[in-house]
mmCIF file of C-alpha atoms in Angstrom:
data_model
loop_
_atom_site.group_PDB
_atom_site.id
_atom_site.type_symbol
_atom_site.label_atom_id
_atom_site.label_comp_id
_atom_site.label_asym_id
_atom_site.label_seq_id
_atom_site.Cartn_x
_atom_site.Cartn_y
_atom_site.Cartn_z
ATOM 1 C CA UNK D 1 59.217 10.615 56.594
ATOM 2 C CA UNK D 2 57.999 14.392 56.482
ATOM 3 C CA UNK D 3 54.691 14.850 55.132
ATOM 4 C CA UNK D 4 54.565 18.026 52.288
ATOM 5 C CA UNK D 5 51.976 19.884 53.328
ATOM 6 C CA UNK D 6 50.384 22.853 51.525
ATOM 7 C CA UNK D 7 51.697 26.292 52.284
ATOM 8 C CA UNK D 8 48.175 28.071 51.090
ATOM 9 C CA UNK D 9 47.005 28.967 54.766
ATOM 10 C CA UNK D 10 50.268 30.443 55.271
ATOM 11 C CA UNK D 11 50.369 32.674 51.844
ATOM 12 C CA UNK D 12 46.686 33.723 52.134
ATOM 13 C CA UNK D 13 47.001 35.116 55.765
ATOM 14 C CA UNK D 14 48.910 37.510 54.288
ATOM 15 C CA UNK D 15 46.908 38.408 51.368
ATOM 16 C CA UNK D 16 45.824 41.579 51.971
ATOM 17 C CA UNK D 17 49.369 42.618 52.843
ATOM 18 C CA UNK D 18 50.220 41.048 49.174
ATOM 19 C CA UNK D 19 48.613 44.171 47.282
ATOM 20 C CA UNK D 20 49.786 47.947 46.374
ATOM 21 C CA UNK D 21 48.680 50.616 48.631
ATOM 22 C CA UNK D 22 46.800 53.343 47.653
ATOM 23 C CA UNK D 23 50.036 55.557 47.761
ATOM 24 C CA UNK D 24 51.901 52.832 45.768
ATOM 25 C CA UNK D 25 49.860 52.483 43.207
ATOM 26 C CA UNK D 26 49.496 57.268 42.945
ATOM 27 C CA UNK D 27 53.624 56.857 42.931
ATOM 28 C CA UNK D 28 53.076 54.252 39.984
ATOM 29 C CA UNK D 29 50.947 56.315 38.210
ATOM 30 C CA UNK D 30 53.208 59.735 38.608
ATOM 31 C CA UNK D 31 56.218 57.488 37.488
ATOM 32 C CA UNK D 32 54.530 56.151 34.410
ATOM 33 C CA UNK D 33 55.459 59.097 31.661
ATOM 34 C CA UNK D 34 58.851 58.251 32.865
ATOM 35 C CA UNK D 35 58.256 53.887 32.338
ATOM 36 C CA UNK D 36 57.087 54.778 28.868
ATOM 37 C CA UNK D 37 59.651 57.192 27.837
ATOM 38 C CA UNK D 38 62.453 54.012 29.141
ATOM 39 C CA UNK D 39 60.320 51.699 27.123
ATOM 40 C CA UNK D 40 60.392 53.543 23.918
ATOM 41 C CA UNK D 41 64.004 54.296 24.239
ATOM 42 C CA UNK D 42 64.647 50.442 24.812
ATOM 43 C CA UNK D 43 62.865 50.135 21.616
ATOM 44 C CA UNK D 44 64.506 52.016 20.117
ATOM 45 C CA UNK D 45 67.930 50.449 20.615
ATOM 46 C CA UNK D 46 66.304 47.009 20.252
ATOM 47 C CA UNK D 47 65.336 47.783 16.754
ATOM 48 C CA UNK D 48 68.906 48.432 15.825
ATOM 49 C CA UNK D 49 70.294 45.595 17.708
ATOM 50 C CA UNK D 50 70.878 43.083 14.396
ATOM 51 C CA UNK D 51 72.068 45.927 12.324
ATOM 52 C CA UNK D 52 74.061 48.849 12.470
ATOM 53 C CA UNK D 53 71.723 51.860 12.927
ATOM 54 C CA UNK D 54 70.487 53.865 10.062
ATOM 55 C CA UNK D 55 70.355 57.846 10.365
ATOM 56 C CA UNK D 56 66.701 57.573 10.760
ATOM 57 C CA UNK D 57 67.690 54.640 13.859
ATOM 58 C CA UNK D 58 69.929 57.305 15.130
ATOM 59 C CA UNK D 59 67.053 59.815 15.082
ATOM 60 C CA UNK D 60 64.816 57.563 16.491
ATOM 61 C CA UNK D 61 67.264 56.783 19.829
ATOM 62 C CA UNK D 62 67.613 60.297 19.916
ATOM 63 C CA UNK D 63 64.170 61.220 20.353
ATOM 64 C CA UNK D 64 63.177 58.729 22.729
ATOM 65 C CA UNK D 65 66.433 60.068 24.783
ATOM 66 C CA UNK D 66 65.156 63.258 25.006
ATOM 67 C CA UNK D 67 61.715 61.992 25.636
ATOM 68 C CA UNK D 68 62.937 59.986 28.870
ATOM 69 C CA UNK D 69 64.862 62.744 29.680
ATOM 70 C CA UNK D 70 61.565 65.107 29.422
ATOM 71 C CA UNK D 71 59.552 62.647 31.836
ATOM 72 C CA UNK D 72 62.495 62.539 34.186
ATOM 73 C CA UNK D 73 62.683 66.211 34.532
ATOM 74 C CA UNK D 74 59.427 66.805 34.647
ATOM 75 C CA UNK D 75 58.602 64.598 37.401
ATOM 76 C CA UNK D 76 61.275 65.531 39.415
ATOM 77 C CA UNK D 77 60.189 69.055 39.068
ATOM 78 C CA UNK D 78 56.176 67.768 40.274
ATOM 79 C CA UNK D 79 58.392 66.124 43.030
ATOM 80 C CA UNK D 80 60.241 69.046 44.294
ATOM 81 C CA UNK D 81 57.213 71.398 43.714
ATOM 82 C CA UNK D 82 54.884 68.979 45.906
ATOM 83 C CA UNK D 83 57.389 69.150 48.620
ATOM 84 C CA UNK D 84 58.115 73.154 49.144
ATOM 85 C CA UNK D 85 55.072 74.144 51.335
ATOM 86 C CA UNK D 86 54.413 77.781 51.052
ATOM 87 C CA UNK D 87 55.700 80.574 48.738
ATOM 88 C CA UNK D 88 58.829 82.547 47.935
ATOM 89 C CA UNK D 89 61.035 83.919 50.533
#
């Protein structure tokens, strides 16, 4: 018979490999307009899931689609700006 023995020495050796980096957590944080923008559109589509949409549903989805759309852009835009070094040619 095979004893079951705890796995806890195991996990916790690794613990402080278990947490974000510093740079993980600054990509979170850039990518965050852009997690919100998702969640309110998901919202929005939620809301009309049990019901066919309203005009003001419609306007809502909308919105939130050109919200996410916003973040998107302007993050890739921060992105692409970060990584030109120097000026115009």
């Amino acid at each position: 018979m095979e004893h079951i023995v705890t796995v806890r020495d195991a996990v916790t050796a690794f613990a402080d490999y278990l947490e974000p980096t510093n740079a993980e957590l600054d990509a979170i944080e850039q990518e965050m307009p852009v997690i919100l923008a998702d969640v309110d559109l998901l919202d929005a589509h939620i809301a009309t899931l049990d019901r066919a949409p309203s005009e003001l549903d419609e306007r809502r989805i909308r919105r939130a689609r050109r919200r996410a759309l916003a973040a998107r852009v302007t993050l890739v835009n921060r992105a692409a700006g970060a990584s030109v070094s120097g000026g115009a040619a």
